[in-house]
Each structure stands twice: as structure tokens, then as C-alpha cells.
Coordinates of C-alpha atoms and ligand atoms in Angstrom, one line a residue:
X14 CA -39.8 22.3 6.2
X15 CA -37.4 19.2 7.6
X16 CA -34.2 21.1 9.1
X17 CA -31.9 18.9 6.9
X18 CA -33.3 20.4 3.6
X19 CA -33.1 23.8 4.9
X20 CA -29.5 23.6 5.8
X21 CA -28.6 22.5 2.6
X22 CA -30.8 25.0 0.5
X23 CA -29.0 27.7 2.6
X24 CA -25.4 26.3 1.3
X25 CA -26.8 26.1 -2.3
X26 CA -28.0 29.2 -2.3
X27 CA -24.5 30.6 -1.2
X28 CA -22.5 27.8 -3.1
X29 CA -24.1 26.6 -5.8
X30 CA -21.1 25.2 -7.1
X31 CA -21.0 22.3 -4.4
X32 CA -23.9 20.4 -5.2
X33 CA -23.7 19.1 -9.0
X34 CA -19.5 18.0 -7.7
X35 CA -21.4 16.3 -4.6
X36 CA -23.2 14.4 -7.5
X37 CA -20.9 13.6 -9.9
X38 CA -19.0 11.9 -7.3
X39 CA -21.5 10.4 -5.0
X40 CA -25.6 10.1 -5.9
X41 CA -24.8 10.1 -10.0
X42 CA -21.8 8.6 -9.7
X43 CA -22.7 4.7 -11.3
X44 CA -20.5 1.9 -10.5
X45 CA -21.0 -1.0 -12.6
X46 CA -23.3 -3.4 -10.5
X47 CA -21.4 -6.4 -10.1
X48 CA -18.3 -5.3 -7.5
X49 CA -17.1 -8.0 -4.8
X50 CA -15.2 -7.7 -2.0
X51 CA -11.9 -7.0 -3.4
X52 CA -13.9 -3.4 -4.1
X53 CA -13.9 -2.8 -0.1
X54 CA -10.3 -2.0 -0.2
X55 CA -10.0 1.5 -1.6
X56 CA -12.8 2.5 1.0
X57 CA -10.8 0.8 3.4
X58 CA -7.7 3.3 2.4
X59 CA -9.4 5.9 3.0
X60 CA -10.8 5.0 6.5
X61 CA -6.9 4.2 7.3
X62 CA -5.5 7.2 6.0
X63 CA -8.0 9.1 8.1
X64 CA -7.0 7.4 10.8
X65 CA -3.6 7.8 10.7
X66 CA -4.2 11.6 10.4
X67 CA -6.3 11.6 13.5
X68 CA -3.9 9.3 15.6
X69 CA -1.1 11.2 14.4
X70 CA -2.6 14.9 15.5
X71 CA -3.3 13.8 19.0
X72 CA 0.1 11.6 19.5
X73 CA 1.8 15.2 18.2
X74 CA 0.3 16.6 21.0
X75 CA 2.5 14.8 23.0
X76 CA 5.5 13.6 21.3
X77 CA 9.2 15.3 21.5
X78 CA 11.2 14.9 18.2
X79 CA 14.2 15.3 19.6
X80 CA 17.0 12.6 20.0
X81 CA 16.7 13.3 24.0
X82 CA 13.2 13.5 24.6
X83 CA 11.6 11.1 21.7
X84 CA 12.0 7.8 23.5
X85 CA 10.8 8.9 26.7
X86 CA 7.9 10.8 25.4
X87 CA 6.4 7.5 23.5
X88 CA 7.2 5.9 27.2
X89 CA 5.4 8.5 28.7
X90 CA 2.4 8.8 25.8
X91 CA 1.7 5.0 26.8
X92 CA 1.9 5.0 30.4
X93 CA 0.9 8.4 31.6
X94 CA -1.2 10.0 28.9
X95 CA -4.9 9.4 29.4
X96 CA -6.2 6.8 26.4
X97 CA -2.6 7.6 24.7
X98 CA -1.5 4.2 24.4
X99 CA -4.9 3.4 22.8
X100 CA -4.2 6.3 20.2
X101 CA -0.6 4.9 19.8
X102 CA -1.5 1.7 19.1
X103 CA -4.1 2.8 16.4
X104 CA -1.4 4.3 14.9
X105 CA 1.3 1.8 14.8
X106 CA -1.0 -1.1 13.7
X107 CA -2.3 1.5 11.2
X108 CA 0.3 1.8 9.7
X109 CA 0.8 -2.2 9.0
X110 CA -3.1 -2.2 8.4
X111 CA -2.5 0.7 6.1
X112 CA -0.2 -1.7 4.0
X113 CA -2.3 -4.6 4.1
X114 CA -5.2 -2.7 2.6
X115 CA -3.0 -1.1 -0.1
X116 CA -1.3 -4.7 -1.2
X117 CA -4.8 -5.9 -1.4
X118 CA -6.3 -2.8 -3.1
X119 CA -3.0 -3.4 -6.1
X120 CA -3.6 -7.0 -6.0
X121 CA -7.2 -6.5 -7.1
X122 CA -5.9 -4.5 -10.0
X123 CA -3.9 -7.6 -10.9
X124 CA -6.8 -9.7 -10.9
X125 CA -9.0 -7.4 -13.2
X126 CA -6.5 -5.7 -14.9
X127 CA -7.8 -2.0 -13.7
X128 CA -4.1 -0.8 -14.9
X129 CA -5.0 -1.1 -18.2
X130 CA -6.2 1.1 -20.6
X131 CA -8.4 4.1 -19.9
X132 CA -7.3 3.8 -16.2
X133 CA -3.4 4.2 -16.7
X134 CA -2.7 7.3 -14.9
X135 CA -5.1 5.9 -12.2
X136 CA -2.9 3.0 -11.6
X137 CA 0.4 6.0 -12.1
X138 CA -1.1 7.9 -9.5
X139 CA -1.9 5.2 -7.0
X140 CA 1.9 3.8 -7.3
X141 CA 3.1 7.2 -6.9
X142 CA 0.5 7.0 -3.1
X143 CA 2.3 3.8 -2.7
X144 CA 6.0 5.1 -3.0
X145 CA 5.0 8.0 -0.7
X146 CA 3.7 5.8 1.6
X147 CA 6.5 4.0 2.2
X148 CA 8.3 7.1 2.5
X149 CA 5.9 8.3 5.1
X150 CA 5.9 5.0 7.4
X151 CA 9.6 4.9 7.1
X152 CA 9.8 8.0 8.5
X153 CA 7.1 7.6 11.2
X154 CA 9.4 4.2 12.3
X155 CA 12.1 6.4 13.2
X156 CA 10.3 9.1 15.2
X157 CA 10.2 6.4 19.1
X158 CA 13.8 6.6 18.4
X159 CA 14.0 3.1 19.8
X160 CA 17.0 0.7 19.2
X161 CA 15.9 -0.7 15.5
X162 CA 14.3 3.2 14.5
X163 CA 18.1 4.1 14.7
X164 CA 19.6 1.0 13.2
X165 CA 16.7 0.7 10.4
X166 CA 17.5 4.6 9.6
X167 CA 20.9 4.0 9.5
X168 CA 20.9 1.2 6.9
X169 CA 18.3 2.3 4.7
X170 CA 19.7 5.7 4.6
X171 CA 22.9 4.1 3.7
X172 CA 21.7 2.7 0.7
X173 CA 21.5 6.1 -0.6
X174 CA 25.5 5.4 -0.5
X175 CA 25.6 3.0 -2.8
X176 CA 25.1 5.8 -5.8
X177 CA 28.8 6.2 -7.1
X178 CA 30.2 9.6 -6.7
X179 CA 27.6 11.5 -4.7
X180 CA 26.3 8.7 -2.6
X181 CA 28.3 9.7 0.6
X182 CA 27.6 13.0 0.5
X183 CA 24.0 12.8 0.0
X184 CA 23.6 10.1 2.8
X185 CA 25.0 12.9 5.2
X186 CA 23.0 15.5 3.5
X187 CA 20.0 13.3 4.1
X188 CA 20.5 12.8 7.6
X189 CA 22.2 16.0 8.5
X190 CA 24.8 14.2 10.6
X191 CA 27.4 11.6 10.1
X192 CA 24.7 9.4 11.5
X193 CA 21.2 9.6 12.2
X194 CA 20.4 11.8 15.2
X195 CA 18.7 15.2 16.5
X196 CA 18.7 17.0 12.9
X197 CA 17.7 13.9 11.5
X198 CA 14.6 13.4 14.1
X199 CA 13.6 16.9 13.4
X200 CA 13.1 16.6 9.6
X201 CA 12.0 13.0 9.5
X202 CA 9.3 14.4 12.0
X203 CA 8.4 17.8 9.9
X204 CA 8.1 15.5 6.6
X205 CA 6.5 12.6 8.8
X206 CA 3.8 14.8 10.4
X207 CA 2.9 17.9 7.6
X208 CA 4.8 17.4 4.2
X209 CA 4.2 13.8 3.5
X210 CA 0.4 13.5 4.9
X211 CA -0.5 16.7 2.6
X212 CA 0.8 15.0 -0.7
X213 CA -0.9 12.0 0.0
X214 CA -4.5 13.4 0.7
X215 CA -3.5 15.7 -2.5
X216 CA -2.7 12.8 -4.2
X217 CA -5.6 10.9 -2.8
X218 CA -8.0 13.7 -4.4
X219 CA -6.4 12.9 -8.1
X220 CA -6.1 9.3 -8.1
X221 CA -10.1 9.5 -7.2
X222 CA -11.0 12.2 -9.7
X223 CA -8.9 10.3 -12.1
X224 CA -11.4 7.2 -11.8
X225 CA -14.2 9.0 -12.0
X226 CA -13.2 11.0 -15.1
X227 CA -12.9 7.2 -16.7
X228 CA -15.3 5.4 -14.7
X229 CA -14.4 2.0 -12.2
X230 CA -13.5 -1.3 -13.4
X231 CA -15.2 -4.3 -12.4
X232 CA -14.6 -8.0 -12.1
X233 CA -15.7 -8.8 -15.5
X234 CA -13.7 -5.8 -17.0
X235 CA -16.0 -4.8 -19.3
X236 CA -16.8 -1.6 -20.1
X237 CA -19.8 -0.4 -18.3
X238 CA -19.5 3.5 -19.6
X239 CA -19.5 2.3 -23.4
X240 CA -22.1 0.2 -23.2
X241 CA -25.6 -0.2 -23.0
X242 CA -27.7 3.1 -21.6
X243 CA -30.5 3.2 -19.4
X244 CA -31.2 2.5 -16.0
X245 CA -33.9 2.9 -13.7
X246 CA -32.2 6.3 -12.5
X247 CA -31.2 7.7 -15.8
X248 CA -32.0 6.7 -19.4
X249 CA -29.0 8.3 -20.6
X250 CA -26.8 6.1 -18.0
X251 CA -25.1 3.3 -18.3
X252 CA -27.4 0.3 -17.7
X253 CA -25.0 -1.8 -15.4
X254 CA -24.2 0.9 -13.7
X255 CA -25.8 1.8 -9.7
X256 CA -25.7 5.2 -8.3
X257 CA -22.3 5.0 -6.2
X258 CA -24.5 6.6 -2.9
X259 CA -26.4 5.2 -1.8
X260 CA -25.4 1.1 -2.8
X261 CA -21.9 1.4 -2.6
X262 CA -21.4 3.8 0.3
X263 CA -23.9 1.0 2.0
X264 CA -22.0 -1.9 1.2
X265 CA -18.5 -0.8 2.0
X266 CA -19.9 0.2 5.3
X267 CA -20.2 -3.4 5.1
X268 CA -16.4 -3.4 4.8
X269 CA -16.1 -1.4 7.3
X270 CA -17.7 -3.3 10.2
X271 CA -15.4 -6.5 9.3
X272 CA -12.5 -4.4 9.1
X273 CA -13.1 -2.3 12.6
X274 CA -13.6 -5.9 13.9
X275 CA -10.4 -7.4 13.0
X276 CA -8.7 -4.0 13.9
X277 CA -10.0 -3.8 17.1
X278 CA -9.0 -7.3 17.8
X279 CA -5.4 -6.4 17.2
X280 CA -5.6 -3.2 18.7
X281 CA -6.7 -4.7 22.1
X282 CA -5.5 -7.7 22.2
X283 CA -2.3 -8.5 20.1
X284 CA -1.3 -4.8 19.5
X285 CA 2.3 -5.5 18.5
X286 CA 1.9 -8.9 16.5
X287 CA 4.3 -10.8 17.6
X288 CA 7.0 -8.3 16.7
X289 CA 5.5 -8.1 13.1
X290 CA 3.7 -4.6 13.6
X291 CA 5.9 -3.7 16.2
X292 CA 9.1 -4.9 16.9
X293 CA 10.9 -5.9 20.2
X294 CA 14.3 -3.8 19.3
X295 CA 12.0 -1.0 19.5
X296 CA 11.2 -1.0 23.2
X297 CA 15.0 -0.3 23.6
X298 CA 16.0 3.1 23.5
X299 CA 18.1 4.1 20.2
X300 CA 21.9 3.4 21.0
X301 CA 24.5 3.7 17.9
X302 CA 27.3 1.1 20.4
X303 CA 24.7 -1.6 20.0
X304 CA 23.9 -3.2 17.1
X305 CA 20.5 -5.5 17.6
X306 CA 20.8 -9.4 16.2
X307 CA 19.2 -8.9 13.3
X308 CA 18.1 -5.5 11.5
X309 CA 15.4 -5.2 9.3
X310 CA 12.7 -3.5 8.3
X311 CA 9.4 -4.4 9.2
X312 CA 7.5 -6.4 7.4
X313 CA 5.9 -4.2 4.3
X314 CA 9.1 -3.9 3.2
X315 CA 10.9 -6.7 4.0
X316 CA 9.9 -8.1 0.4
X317 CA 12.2 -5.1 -1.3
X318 CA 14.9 -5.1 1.2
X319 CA 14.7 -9.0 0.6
X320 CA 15.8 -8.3 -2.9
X321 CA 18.6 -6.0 -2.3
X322 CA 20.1 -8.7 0.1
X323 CA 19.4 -11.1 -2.7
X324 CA 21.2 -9.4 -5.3
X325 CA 25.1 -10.3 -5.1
X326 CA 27.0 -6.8 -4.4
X327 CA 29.8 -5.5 -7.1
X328 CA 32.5 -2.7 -6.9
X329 CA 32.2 -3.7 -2.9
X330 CA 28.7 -1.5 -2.7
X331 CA 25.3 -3.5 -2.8
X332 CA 24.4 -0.9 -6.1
X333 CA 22.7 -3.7 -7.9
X334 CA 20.8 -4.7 -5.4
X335 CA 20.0 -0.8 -4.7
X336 CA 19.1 -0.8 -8.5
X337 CA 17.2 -4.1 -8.4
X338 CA 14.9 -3.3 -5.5
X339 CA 14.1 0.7 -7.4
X340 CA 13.6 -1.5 -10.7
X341 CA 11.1 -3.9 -8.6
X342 CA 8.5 -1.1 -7.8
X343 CA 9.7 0.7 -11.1
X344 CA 8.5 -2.6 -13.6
X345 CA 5.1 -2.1 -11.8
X346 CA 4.7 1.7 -12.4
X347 CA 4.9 0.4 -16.0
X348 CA 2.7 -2.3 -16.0
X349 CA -0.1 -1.0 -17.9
X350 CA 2.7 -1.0 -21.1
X351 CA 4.4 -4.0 -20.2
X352 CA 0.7 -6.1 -20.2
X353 CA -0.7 -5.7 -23.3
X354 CA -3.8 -8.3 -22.6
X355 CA -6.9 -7.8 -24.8
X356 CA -9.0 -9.1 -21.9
X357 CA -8.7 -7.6 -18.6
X358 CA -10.0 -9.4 -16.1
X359 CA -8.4 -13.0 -14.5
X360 CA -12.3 -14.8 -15.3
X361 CA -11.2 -14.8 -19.3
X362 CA -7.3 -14.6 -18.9
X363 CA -5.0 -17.3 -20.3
X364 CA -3.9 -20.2 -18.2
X365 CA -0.7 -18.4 -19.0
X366 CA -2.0 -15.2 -16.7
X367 CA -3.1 -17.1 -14.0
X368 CA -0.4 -19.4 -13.2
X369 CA 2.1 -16.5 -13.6
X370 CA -0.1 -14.4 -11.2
X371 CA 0.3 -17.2 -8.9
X372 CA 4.1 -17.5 -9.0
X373 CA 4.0 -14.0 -8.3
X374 CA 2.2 -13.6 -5.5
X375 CA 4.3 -16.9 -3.9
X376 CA 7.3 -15.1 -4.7
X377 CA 6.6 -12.2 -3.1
X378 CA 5.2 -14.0 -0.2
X379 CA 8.9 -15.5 -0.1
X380 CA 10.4 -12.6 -0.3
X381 CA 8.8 -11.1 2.7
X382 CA 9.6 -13.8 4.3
X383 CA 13.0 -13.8 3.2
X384 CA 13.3 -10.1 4.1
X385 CA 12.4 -10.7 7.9
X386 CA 15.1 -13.7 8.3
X387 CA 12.4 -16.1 9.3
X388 CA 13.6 -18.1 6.8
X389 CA 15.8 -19.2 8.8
X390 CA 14.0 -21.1 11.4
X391 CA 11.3 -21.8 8.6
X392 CA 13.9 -23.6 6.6
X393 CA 15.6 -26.1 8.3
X394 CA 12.0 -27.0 9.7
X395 CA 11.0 -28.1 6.0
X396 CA 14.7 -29.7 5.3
X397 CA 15.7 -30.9 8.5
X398 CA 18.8 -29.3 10.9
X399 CA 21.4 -30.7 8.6
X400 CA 21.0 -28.2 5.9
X401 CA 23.7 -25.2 5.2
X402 CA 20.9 -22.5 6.1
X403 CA 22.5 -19.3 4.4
X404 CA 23.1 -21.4 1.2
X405 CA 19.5 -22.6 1.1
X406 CA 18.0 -19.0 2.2
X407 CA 20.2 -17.5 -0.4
X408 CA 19.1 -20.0 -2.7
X409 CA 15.3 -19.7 -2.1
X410 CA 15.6 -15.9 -2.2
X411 CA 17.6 -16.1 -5.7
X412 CA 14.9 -18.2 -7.1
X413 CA 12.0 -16.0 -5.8
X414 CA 14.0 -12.8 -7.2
X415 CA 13.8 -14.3 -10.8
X416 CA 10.0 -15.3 -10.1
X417 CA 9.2 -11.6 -9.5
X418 CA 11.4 -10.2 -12.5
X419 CA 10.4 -13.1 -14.6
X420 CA 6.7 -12.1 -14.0
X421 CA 7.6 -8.8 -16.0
X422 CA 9.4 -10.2 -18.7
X423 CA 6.7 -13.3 -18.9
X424 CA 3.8 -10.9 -19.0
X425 CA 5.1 -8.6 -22.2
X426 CA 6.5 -11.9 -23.9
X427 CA 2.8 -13.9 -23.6
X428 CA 0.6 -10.1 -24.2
X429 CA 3.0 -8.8 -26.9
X430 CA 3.7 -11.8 -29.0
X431 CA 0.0 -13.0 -29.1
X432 CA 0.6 -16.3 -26.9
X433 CA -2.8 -15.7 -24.7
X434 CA -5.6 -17.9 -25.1
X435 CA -8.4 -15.4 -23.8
X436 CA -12.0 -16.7 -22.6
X437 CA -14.6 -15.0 -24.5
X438 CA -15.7 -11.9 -22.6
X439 CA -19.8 -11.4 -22.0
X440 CA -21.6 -8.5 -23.3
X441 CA -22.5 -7.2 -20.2
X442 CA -21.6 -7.8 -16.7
X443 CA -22.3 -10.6 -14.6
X444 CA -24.0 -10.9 -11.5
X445 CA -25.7 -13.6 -9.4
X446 CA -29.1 -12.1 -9.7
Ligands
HEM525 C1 -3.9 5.9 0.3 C2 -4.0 5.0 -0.6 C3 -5.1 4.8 -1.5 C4 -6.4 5.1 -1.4 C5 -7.1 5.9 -0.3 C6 -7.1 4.7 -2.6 C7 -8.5 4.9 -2.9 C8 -9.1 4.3 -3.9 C9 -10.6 4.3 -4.0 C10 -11.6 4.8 -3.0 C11 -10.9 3.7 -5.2 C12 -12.3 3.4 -5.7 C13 -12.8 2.1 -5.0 C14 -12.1 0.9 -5.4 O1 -12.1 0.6 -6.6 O2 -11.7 0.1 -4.6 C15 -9.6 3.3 -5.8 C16 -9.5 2.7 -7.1 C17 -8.3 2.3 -7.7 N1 -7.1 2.4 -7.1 FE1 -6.6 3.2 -5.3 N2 -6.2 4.0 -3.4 C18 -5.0 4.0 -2.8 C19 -3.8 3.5 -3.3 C20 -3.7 2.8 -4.5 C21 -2.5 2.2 -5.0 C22 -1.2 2.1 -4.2 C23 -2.8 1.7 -6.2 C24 -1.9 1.0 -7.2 C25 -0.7 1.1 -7.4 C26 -4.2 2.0 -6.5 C27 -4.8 1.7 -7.7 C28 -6.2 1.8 -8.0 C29 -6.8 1.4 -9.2 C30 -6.2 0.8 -10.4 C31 -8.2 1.7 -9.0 C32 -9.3 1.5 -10.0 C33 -9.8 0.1 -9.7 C34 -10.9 -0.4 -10.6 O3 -11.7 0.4 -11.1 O4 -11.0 -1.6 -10.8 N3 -4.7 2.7 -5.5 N4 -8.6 3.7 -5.0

């Protein structure tokens, strides 16, 4: 008898519960056939968020949160600590990796319009990982205490301020101090390294059983589960669809290779980005007398924080802007109601859908930029010196704010007054075979 078959009789024996949820998710689980690459990116979540869980245990090992010891014990985790600036640097372009893969992974469901109906609370539960996320690397910026963890704590806490009446108090409730120091180290650590990472992998587990209660989407976005049954696993099966193990978990390995090789690369040889992933202000340690040149966030968020700086302040507080940037991640929590498309995927969209899709993804693009200030050497390169830089940022900025709310607006306007001019959709999906 082979050993491997023995081992896993003995387990069924004892839990024969396991095997039939080992199969609904894995060997009878059927994709539809036809995925591309943008598919890679969920897989490539995963590997992330399992690598920031590693990384994170064995940089815990070593790390002090406390407003004393934190900077030093980074210092010391990357000189002294055998391999630990390997492991920090896994972690800290992890964490910008982490939000490249997610910004892809929404982007696909853009493209195909996975939001849409059955997969709503699929889409609900994956923007409820993405606000957690950006909870979670928030918080992980602030634990080197360097020079911008402090200042970037500071002023995104502060926005908390802009709420009339309780705002004050709850940015000192928040950070536990009239400004951010040990108190606030010790609970941004506790959420950072225990509270945080346990809702995400919970929510992980939902958004996943979620998709497979309704089945994936594909780049046609036809309906594989509805449709024709019977394939050469299973009559009673859908007949696009391929057992998700073995062809899948092949081909995101796949995936995986390309994406280990780009990491790697960055890891070893560019590990801080040119300031992107990790920024020079934070190799100076966290000092609230000096205020670095410029403070912002880094660059996954630039594109919100863009919009609050965009946003004209009232009443002296930046509140819109506060309101406008909550409202931005907020419009697309409710996309699946505000796109009311009879067609799902961009192949059979409106010319209306596409070039609206392509504004938007320029205007965030913009905004990121805007967000990070390199607008400022960016645009008087394209305009020449002469130009009044802060009215042509502010400008820009405006214009791109309008492009991402106009997206909104656009989208229900074209989906709920009937303007698209849809494709026909095939029957069944199509591949290259
Ligand atoms: C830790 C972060 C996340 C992980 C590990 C993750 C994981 C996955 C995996 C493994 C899949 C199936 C494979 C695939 O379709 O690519 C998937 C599908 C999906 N995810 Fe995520 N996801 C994450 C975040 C998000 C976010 C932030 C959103 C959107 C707001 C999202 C929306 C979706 C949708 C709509 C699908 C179904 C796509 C389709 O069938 O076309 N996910 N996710």
C-alpha cells in the first residue's frame, strides 16, 4: 500500500468530515476553462498574505514596540540579526507587493464585471479585506518608528479631527496621547501583529467560500454553472468547467514562478524602490521638533490622501475632503448597484464602458501621482519651468477627482437609463483551443 494513501485513509477514518470539504473546494471544484492571467492574482494574495504572516512572526521575534526601543530594534534586526534584514525586507516590499496584487485582483473585477450579480457579497467581502488592509499596513508603517512613521501617524490620525464635535477627542482616544507615542506604538503593534492579521485570514476564508457557493467568473462572463452539463469528469457538471486541482493549482503555480521572480529582484536588489516601498524619512528616527519636507503616505494610498488634498477645506477643517476620500472607497463597495450592465464582461461592453474604464484607471494613476507630490517635478517637465506649479498640480488633481467621481455617476447614468450598446455575448465560453 503507497504510504501516501495510507496516511490519508487513517485521517478519513478519524475525520471523515474533511475529505468531501477538500473536494468541493479543490479536485470538484470546476472553474470555467477559459481564465487568463488576470486569474493569477487572487493566488497571488494569498501567497502574500502568507508571507506577510511569516515575515511578521519571525521580525516579532525581534522587534521592541516601544517609542524607546522600536527604532533601534529595526537597526539592530537589519544589521545584527542573522538573515533579519532578508526577512524585513520581504516584509516591507510585501506589503507594497501586497497592494499591487490586490489593485490588480479589483481591476480584473472591473474588466469582467465579477461584482455583479450572483457574486455581490464576494465583491462586499473582498472591499471589506481591502479597507482592513489598509488598516493593517498603516499600522505596520508606524511600528520602525522612523521620522515619516511618526509624521504619517500624526496626520492621518488627525483626520479623524475633522469629525465636528467629537473629532478631537477621538483623535486623542485613538492615539492614547496628545500625540502619537509609546501607548500609541503599543496598540498599533497589538492590532498590527494579532487583531488585524486574524480578521483578514477570517475574512479571507468567507470571501473564498463565498465564490465557491456561486461559482468564479470568467473573461467572457458567462455563466458556466447555468449552463451546459457534462464534462469528461462529471456528467452532471458544468461542461466549461475544469476541476480547480489539478489545472488551476498548476497554472497559478505558473503565477507564482513570475511573481517570486520579480519579488526577488526587488527584494535583493532594489529593496526600498527608490523611496516608493520604503521611504528615506524613515531611516531617521521618529522626532515630533522635525517636520520632514514633504509628508505623505506611501504610495498605495497616495491616490486617497490625493483626494483629500484635492478637495478645498470648509469651516477651516479639511471635512470634505475627509468625506470625499471615505465616499471614494464607499462608491466602490456599492458598485455592483451602481452598474447595472446586462453584460458583464469588457469583450461585449459599450464603447461607453471602455473608455470610462480608461479615464478611470488614468485618473487614479494621477491621483497617486498627485498624492506623492511628484507632480511637481513631473509637471513643469511637460509645461516647461515657467508654469505656477501649485496652480497646475491643484488643477490636474481637481480634474482627476471629477474623473474618478464622474466614473460613478457615468456608470449608473449609461447602465440605468439603457444608453449601452452591448456586443452580443456567446453561448459558451471562449477559448483558443
Ligand atoms: C487578501 C486579499 C485577497 C485575497 C487573498 C483574495 C483571494 C481571492 C481568490 C483566491 C479568488 C479566486 C481566484 C481569482 O478569481 O483570482 C478571489 C476571487 C475574487 N476576489 Fe478576491 N482576494 C482578496 C482581495 C479582494 C479584494 C480587495 C476584492 C475587491 C474588492 C476582491 C474581489 C474578488 C472577486 C470579485 C472575485 C471573483 C472573481 C471572478 O470570479 O471573476 N478580492 N479572491
Amino acid at each position: 500500500m503507497k504510504a501516501g494513501s495510507s496516511i490519508g485513509e487513517w485521517v478519513n477514518e478519524r475525520a471523515p468530515g474533511l475529505m468531501p470539504v477538500y473536494r468541493k473546494h479543490m479536485t470538484e471544484y470546476y472553474a470555467p476553462k477559459n481564465f487568463n492571467i488576470w486569474y493569477y492574482f487572487g493566488s497571488l494574495a494569498l501567497l502574500v498574505l502568507v508571507n506577510q504572516i511569516v515575515t511578521g512572526i519571525f521580525l516579532t521575534m525581534n522587534y521592541d514596540p516601544s517609542a524607546s526601543g522600536a527604532f533601534d530594534s529595526v537597526q539592530y534586526i537589519m544589521r545584527d540579526v542573522e538573515w533579519g534584514w532578508l526577512i524585513r525586507y520581504m516584509h516591507s516590499t510585501g506589503a507594497s507587493l501586497f497592494f499591487v496584487v490586490v489593485y490588480l485582483h479589483m481591476f480584473r473585477g472591473l474588466l469582467y464585471g465579477s461584482y455583479q450579480k450572483p457574486r455581490e457579497l464576494v465583491w462586499l467581502l473582498g472591499m471589506t479585506i481591502f479597507l482592513v488592509l489598509m488598516a493593517e499596513a498603516f499600522m505596520g508603517y508606524v511600528l520602525p518608528w522612523g521620522n515619516m512613521s511618526f509624521w504619517g501617524a500624526k496626520v492621518i490620525v488627525s483626520l479623524f479631527g475633522t469629525i465636528p464635535v467629537i473629532g478631537k477627542d477621538l483623535v486623542e482616544w485613538i492615539m492614547g496621547d496628545y500625540l502619537p507615542a509609546d501607548a500609541t506604538l503599543n496598540r498599533f503593534f497589538a492590532l498590527h501583529v494579532i487583531a488585524l492579521p486574524l480578521v483578514l485570514l477570517l475574512l479571507v476564508v468567507l470571501h473564498l467560500a463565498a465564490l465557491h457557493e456561486v461559482g468564479s467568473n470568467n473573461p467572457d462572463g458567462v455563466d458556466v454553472k447555468h449552463g451546459p452539463k457534462g464534462n469528461r469528469w462529471d456528467p452532471t457538471k458544468p461542461a466549461d468547467g475544469i476541476p480547480f486541482h489539478p489545472y488551476y493549482t498548476v497554472k497559478d503555480l505558473v503565477g507564482v514562478g513570475l511573481f517570486l521572480a520579480i519579488a526577488a529582484f526587488i527584494i535583493f536588489f532594489q529593496p526600498t524602490f527608490g523611496g516608493w516601498f520604503l521611504e528615506h524619512d524613515n531611516s531617521i528616527p521618529a522626532n515630533n521638533l522635525v517636520t520632514p519636507l514633504q509628508i505623505k503616505p506611501v504610495w498605495y494610498f497616495t491616490a486617497f490622501y490625493a483626494i483629500v488634498r484635492m478637495i478645498p477645506s470648509a469651516f477651516g477643517t479639511a471635512v470634505w475632503g475627509v468625506l470625499g476620500m471615505f465616499g471614494a472607497i464607499l462608491l466602490l463597495f456599492l458598485l455592483p448597484w451602481i452598474d447595472a450592465g446586462k453584460v458583464k464582461s469588457i469583450r461585449y461592453r459599450g464603447t461607453g464602458y471602455k473608455l470610462a474604464l480608461t479615464l478611470f484607471v488614468l485618473a487614479f494613476f494621477g491621483l497617486v501621482l498627485i498624492g506623492t507630490d511628484s507632480t511637481e517635478e513631473l509637471i513643469p517637465m511637460l509645461f516647461g519651468p515657467s508654469v505656477d506649479v501649485t496652480s497646475v498640480e491643484n488643477i490636474f488633481g481637481r480634474i482627476m477627482v471629477l474623473i474618478y467621481f464622474g466614473y460613478f455617476v457615468f456608470l449608473w447614468l449609461y447602465t440605468h437609463l439603457g444608453w449601452e450598446k452591448t456586443k452580443p455575448v456567446p453561448e459558451r465560453v471562449t477559448t483558443h483551443d
